[in-house]
CSV table of C-alpha atoms in Angstrom, one decimal:
chain,number,residue,atom,x,y,z
A,1,MET,CA,77.8,124.0,76.1
A,2,ASP,CA,74.0,124.1,76.1
A,3,MET,CA,73.0,123.4,79.8
A,4,ALA,CA,69.4,123.3,78.7
A,5,HIS,CA,70.2,119.8,77.3
A,6,ILE,CA,72.0,118.2,80.2
A,7,PRO,CA,71.5,114.5,79.9
A,8,ASP,CA,69.0,113.2,82.5
A,9,LEU,CA,68.4,109.5,82.9
A,10,ILE,CA,67.1,109.7,86.5
A,11,THR,CA,63.9,111.7,86.2
A,12,PRO,CA,62.4,109.5,83.5
A,13,ALA,CA,63.1,106.5,85.7
A,14,ILE,CA,61.0,107.8,88.6
A,15,PRO,CA,57.8,105.8,87.6
A,16,VAL,CA,59.9,102.7,87.3
A,17,PHE,CA,61.2,103.3,90.8
A,18,VAL,CA,57.7,103.6,92.2
A,19,LEU,CA,56.4,100.5,90.5
A,20,THR,CA,59.4,98.4,91.5
A,21,VAL,CA,59.2,99.5,95.1
A,22,ILE,CA,55.5,98.4,95.2
A,23,ALA,CA,56.4,95.1,93.4
A,24,GLU,CA,59.3,94.4,95.8
A,25,ALA,CA,57.1,95.1,98.9
A,26,LEU,CA,54.6,92.5,97.7
A,27,TRP,CA,57.3,90.0,96.9
A,28,VAL,CA,59.1,90.6,100.2
A,29,LYS,CA,55.8,90.2,102.1
A,30,LYS,CA,55.5,86.7,100.5
A,31,LEU,CA,59.1,85.9,101.4
A,32,ARG,CA,58.6,87.0,105.0
A,33,GLU,CA,55.7,84.6,105.3
A,34,GLU,CA,57.9,81.8,104.1
A,35,ARG,CA,61.1,82.7,106.0
A,36,GLY,CA,59.7,84.3,109.2
A,37,ASP,CA,61.5,87.5,110.2
A,38,SER,CA,64.7,86.9,108.3
A,39,ILE,CA,63.9,89.7,106.0
A,40,LYS,CA,63.4,93.2,107.4
A,41,GLY,CA,60.6,94.2,105.0
A,42,HIS,CA,58.9,97.6,104.6
A,43,THR,CA,57.0,100.0,106.7
A,44,TRP,CA,54.8,102.8,105.4
A,45,LYS,CA,56.5,105.5,107.5
A,46,ASP,CA,60.0,104.4,106.5
A,47,THR,CA,59.2,104.0,102.8
A,48,LEU,CA,57.4,107.4,102.6
A,49,ALA,CA,60.4,109.0,104.3
A,50,SER,CA,62.8,107.5,101.8
A,51,ILE,CA,60.6,108.6,98.9
A,52,SER,CA,60.3,112.1,100.3
A,53,MET,CA,64.1,112.3,100.5
A,54,GLY,CA,64.4,111.1,96.9
A,55,LEU,CA,61.9,113.7,95.7
A,56,GLY,CA,63.7,116.4,97.6
A,57,ASN,CA,67.0,115.3,96.0
A,58,VAL,CA,65.4,115.6,92.5
A,59,ALA,CA,64.2,119.1,93.4
A,60,VAL,CA,67.6,120.2,94.7
A,61,ASN,CA,69.3,118.8,91.6
A,62,VAL,CA,67.1,120.8,89.3
A,63,PHE,CA,69.4,123.7,90.3
A,64,TRP,CA,72.6,121.8,91.4
A,65,LYS,CA,73.0,119.7,88.2
A,66,GLY,CA,73.3,122.9,86.2
A,67,VAL,CA,75.9,124.3,88.5
A,68,ALA,CA,77.9,121.0,88.5
A,69,PHE,CA,77.6,120.8,84.7
A,70,ALA,CA,78.9,124.3,84.3
A,71,GLY,CA,81.8,123.5,86.5
A,72,TYR,CA,82.7,120.5,84.4
A,73,ALA,CA,82.3,122.6,81.3
A,74,ALA,CA,84.7,125.2,82.7
A,75,LEU,CA,87.4,122.6,83.4
A,76,TYR,CA,86.8,120.9,80.1
A,77,HIS,CA,87.5,124.2,78.3
A,78,LEU,CA,90.6,124.8,80.3
A,79,THR,CA,92.3,121.5,79.5
A,80,PRO,CA,93.9,120.8,76.1
A,81,LEU,CA,93.0,117.1,76.4
A,82,ARG,CA,90.1,115.6,74.4
A,83,MET,CA,89.0,112.0,74.9
A,84,GLY,CA,86.4,112.1,72.1
A,85,HIS,CA,83.1,110.2,72.1
A,86,GLY,CA,84.1,106.9,70.7
A,87,LEU,CA,83.7,103.4,72.2
A,88,LEU,CA,87.2,103.4,73.7
A,89,ALA,CA,86.5,106.7,75.5
A,90,TRP,CA,83.3,105.3,76.9
A,91,VAL,CA,85.0,102.2,78.1
A,92,LEU,CA,87.7,104.2,79.8
A,93,LEU,CA,85.2,106.5,81.3
A,94,PHE,CA,83.3,103.6,82.7
A,95,PHE,CA,86.3,102.5,84.8
A,96,LEU,CA,87.5,106.0,85.7
A,97,GLU,CA,84.0,107.2,86.8
A,98,ASP,CA,83.6,104.1,88.9
A,99,LEU,CA,87.0,104.8,90.6
A,100,CYS,CA,85.8,108.4,91.2
A,101,TYR,CA,82.7,107.1,92.8
A,102,TYR,CA,84.7,104.8,95.1
A,103,ALA,CA,86.8,107.8,96.2
A,104,PHE,CA,83.7,109.9,96.7
A,105,HIS,CA,82.0,107.2,98.7
A,106,ARG,CA,85.0,106.4,100.9
A,107,VAL,CA,85.7,110.0,101.8
A,108,HIS,CA,82.0,110.5,102.6
A,109,HIS,CA,82.3,107.7,105.1
A,110,GLU,CA,85.6,108.6,106.6
A,111,SER,CA,85.3,112.4,107.1
A,112,ARG,CA,82.5,113.7,109.2
A,113,PHE,CA,82.0,116.9,107.1
A,114,PHE,CA,81.2,114.7,104.1
A,115,TRP,CA,79.4,112.1,106.1
A,116,ALA,CA,76.9,114.7,107.2
A,117,SER,CA,75.6,114.7,103.6
A,118,HIS,CA,75.9,111.0,103.0
A,119,VAL,CA,74.5,109.8,106.3
A,120,VAL,CA,71.0,110.4,105.0
A,121,HIS,CA,71.3,107.4,102.7
A,122,HIS,CA,72.2,105.2,105.7
A,123,SER,CA,69.6,106.4,108.1
A,124,SER,CA,66.9,103.8,107.4
A,125,GLN,CA,66.8,100.7,109.6
A,126,HIS,CA,65.3,98.9,106.6
A,127,TYR,CA,66.9,97.7,103.4
A,128,ASN,CA,64.8,97.7,100.3
A,129,LEU,CA,64.5,99.5,97.0
A,130,SER,CA,63.0,102.5,98.7
A,131,THR,CA,66.2,102.9,100.7
A,132,ALA,CA,68.0,103.5,97.4
A,133,LEU,CA,65.8,106.6,96.9
A,134,ARG,CA,66.8,108.0,100.3
A,135,GLN,CA,69.2,110.6,98.9
A,136,THR,CA,70.9,113.7,100.2
A,137,TRP,CA,69.5,117.2,99.9
A,138,THR,CA,73.1,118.5,100.1
A,139,PRO,CA,74.8,117.0,97.0
A,140,MET,CA,77.3,119.9,96.8
A,141,THR,CA,80.1,117.9,98.6
A,142,GLY,CA,80.5,115.5,95.7
A,143,TRP,CA,81.4,117.6,92.7
A,144,VAL,CA,85.1,117.7,93.3
A,145,PHE,CA,85.5,113.9,93.1
A,146,TRP,CA,84.4,113.9,89.4
A,147,ALA,CA,86.2,117.1,88.4
A,148,PRO,CA,89.4,115.2,87.3
A,149,LEU,CA,87.4,113.5,84.5
A,150,ALA,CA,86.7,116.9,82.9
A,151,LEU,CA,90.4,117.8,83.2
A,152,LEU,CA,91.3,114.5,81.5
A,153,GLY,CA,89.2,115.6,78.5
A,154,PHE,CA,85.9,113.8,79.0
A,155,SER,CA,83.0,116.0,77.9
A,156,PRO,CA,80.5,117.2,80.6
A,157,GLU,CA,77.7,115.3,78.8
A,158,MET,CA,79.6,112.1,79.1
A,159,ILE,CA,80.5,112.6,82.7
A,160,VAL,CA,76.9,113.2,83.9
A,161,THR,CA,75.6,110.4,81.7
A,162,GLN,CA,78.0,107.9,83.3
A,163,GLN,CA,77.2,109.2,86.7
A,164,ALA,CA,73.5,108.5,86.0
A,165,VAL,CA,74.3,105.0,84.7
A,166,SER,CA,76.1,104.3,88.0
A,167,LEU,CA,73.2,105.5,90.1
A,168,LEU,CA,70.7,103.5,88.1
A,169,TYR,CA,72.8,100.4,88.5
A,170,GLN,CA,73.0,100.9,92.3
A,171,TYR,CA,69.3,101.1,92.6
A,172,TRP,CA,68.5,97.4,92.2
A,173,ILE,CA,71.2,96.2,94.7
A,174,HIS,CA,69.2,97.7,97.6
A,175,THR,CA,67.2,94.6,98.3
A,176,GLU,CA,67.0,91.6,100.5
A,177,ALA,CA,64.9,89.7,98.0
A,178,ILE,CA,68.0,88.7,96.0
A,179,ASP,CA,70.5,86.4,97.8
A,180,ARG,CA,73.9,85.5,96.4
A,181,LEU,CA,74.5,85.7,92.6
A,182,PRO,CA,76.9,83.4,90.7
A,183,ARG,CA,80.4,83.6,92.0
A,184,PRO,CA,82.0,85.4,89.0
A,185,VAL,CA,79.3,88.1,89.3
A,186,GLU,CA,79.9,88.4,93.1
A,187,TRP,CA,83.7,88.7,92.4
A,188,LEU,CA,83.5,91.4,89.8
A,189,PHE,CA,80.4,93.5,90.5
A,190,ASN,CA,78.7,95.2,93.4
A,191,THR,CA,75.8,93.0,94.3
A,192,PRO,CA,72.9,93.1,96.8
A,193,SER,CA,75.0,90.9,99.1
A,194,HIS,CA,78.0,93.2,99.1
A,195,HIS,CA,75.8,96.3,99.5
A,196,ARG,CA,73.8,94.8,102.4
A,197,ALA,CA,77.1,94.6,104.3
A,198,HIS,CA,77.8,98.2,103.4
A,199,HIS,CA,74.5,99.4,104.8
A,200,ALA,CA,74.9,97.4,108.0
A,201,SER,CA,75.9,98.8,111.4
A,202,ASN,CA,77.5,95.6,112.6
A,203,ALA,CA,81.0,96.2,113.8
A,204,ALA,CA,82.4,93.9,111.1
A,205,TYR,CA,80.7,95.9,108.4
A,206,ILE,CA,81.6,99.5,109.3
A,207,ASP,CA,83.2,101.4,106.4
A,208,VAL,CA,83.4,98.6,103.9
A,209,ASN,CA,82.3,97.9,100.3
A,210,TYR,CA,82.3,101.4,98.9
A,211,ALA,CA,81.7,100.1,95.3
A,212,GLY,CA,79.5,101.8,92.7
A,213,ILE,CA,79.3,99.2,89.9
A,214,LEU,CA,82.6,97.2,90.3
A,215,ILE,CA,83.7,95.7,93.6
A,216,LEU,CA,87.2,95.5,92.2
A,217,TRP,CA,88.3,98.8,93.9
A,218,ASP,CA,87.3,97.5,97.3
A,219,ARG,CA,89.3,94.3,96.7
A,220,LEU,CA,92.3,96.4,95.4
A,221,PHE,CA,92.3,98.9,98.3
A,222,GLY,CA,91.5,96.5,101.1
A,223,THR,CA,88.0,97.6,102.0
A,224,PHE,CA,86.1,94.5,100.8
A,225,VAL,CA,84.2,92.4,103.4
A,226,PRO,CA,81.8,89.6,102.3
A,227,GLU,CA,78.4,89.3,103.8
A,228,THR,CA,78.7,86.6,106.5
A,229,GLU,CA,76.7,87.5,109.6
A,230,ARG,CA,73.2,88.9,109.3
A,231,PRO,CA,73.3,92.6,108.7
A,232,ILE,CA,71.6,95.0,111.2
A,233,TYR,CA,70.7,98.0,109.1
A,234,GLY,CA,70.9,101.7,110.0
A,235,LEU,CA,73.4,103.8,112.0
A,236,THR,CA,75.3,103.0,115.1
A,237,LYS,CA,73.1,105.5,116.8
A,238,ASN,CA,69.8,105.4,114.9
A,239,LEU,CA,67.4,108.3,114.3
A,240,THR,CA,64.0,108.2,116.0
A,241,THR,CA,62.2,110.3,113.4
A,242,HIS,CA,60.8,110.0,109.9
A,243,ASN,CA,60.8,113.8,109.4
A,244,PRO,CA,62.6,114.4,106.1
A,245,VAL,CA,64.0,117.7,107.2
A,246,ARG,CA,65.5,116.2,110.3
A,247,ILE,CA,66.9,113.3,108.3
A,248,ALA,CA,68.5,115.7,105.8
A,249,PHE,CA,70.2,118.0,108.3
A,250,HIS,CA,70.6,116.2,111.7
A,251,GLU,CA,74.3,115.5,111.3
A,252,PHE,CA,75.1,119.1,110.3
A,253,ALA,CA,73.4,120.2,113.4
A,254,ALA,CA,75.3,117.7,115.5
A,255,ILE,CA,78.6,118.9,114.0
A,256,ALA,CA,77.7,122.5,114.8
A,257,ARG,CA,77.0,121.5,118.5
A,258,ASP,CA,80.2,119.6,118.8
A,259,ALA,CA,82.4,122.2,117.1
A,260,ALA,CA,80.9,124.9,119.5
A,261,ARG,CA,82.2,123.0,122.6
A,262,PRO,CA,85.0,124.7,124.5
A,263,GLY,CA,88.4,123.5,123.4
A,264,PRO,CA,91.3,124.3,121.1
A,265,LEU,CA,90.9,124.8,117.3
A,266,SER,CA,92.4,121.4,116.6
A,267,GLN,CA,89.5,119.8,118.5
A,268,ARG,CA,86.9,121.9,116.7
A,269,LEU,CA,88.4,121.0,113.4
A,270,GLY,CA,88.5,117.3,114.4
A,271,TYR,CA,84.8,117.3,115.1
A,272,ILE,CA,84.2,118.7,111.7
A,273,PHE,CA,86.6,116.8,109.4
A,274,ARG,CA,87.9,113.7,111.1
A,275,ASN,CA,86.3,110.3,111.2
A,276,PRO,CA,82.6,110.5,112.3
A,277,ALA,CA,83.5,108.3,115.3
A,278,TRP,CA,86.4,110.5,116.4
A,279,LYS,CA,86.5,111.9,119.9
A,280,PRO,CA,89.3,114.1,121.5
A,281,LYS,CA,91.6,112.4,123.9
A,282,GLY,CA,90.2,112.4,127.4
A,283,SER,CA,86.6,112.4,126.3
A,284,PRO,CA,84.3,110.4,128.6
A,285,PRO,CA,83.2,107.1,127.1
A,286,PRO,CA,79.7,106.8,125.8
A,287,GLU,CA,77.1,106.4,128.5
A,288,ALA,CA,76.3,102.7,129.1
A,289,PRO,CA,72.6,101.8,128.7
A,290,PRO,CA,70.7,101.4,131.9
A,291,PRO,CA,70.6,97.8,133.2
A,292,MET,CA,67.7,95.7,132.1
A,293,GLU,CA,65.1,95.1,134.9
A,294,ALA,CA,64.6,91.5,135.9
A,295,ALA,CA,61.6,89.9,134.2
A,296,HIS,CA,60.5,88.6,137.6
A,297,PRO,CA,61.4,90.6,140.8
A,298,ALA,CA,63.2,88.7,143.5
A,299,PRO,CA,60.9,87.5,146.2
């Protein structure tokens, strides 16, 4: 395998990302003027933070993609299976890679260790094309989810190409500028509507719609929820910073603090690997926010 020729569809698309973010910002500004505040829109600080995270991800992947590719290549050489490079192999890979993405995405929401990497993508309180660029600087937690494809006999070049196709597809669904699409499209594919629900912090939308390209896996495994109420974007406890370094590593730091608390090993492991919302039995409930002061003091 010649790792110097790893397929790369993402880097050449960067100018398109920048131009479409600008075009969307102008279009959304027009829509906001027509609809009032029903669209969240853009802010310079948030958009620049997202772009910074995206550029950092590209820089990290200059190294990591080679490591991941070498891992796929090693597994590919171990297995006697060969899927070939024909049309049928690509069709099969399309569905299997999308299923791998679903597994990757679901685990990265349901286990805090993996969530620490993925939370970066959900840290914006805005939802637009720049949000799609807000990517992790620690992509190392994802490799294992696509490793079975190499063992099934798909070549490393095919795997990384289909991964890139999935990421490129997911870029355009990060927008409020597109409402519902025709019903057959909404039933089969991941759409802006489905993904808006996924990025929302509303209680009804927590841990739903893990799709990459096809929404079929969510329908099959019971994690599909349609967009009904207006999404509130961001985290259940939002960040108050646009510093890319803090965005990239804040959850790892929080895990370290929690795991260092006095308690049995099971509690420490729970803080690391269980659901991000998990707390040990007997933990005090979250502090209630202070009561709102009256608008007009009593006489």
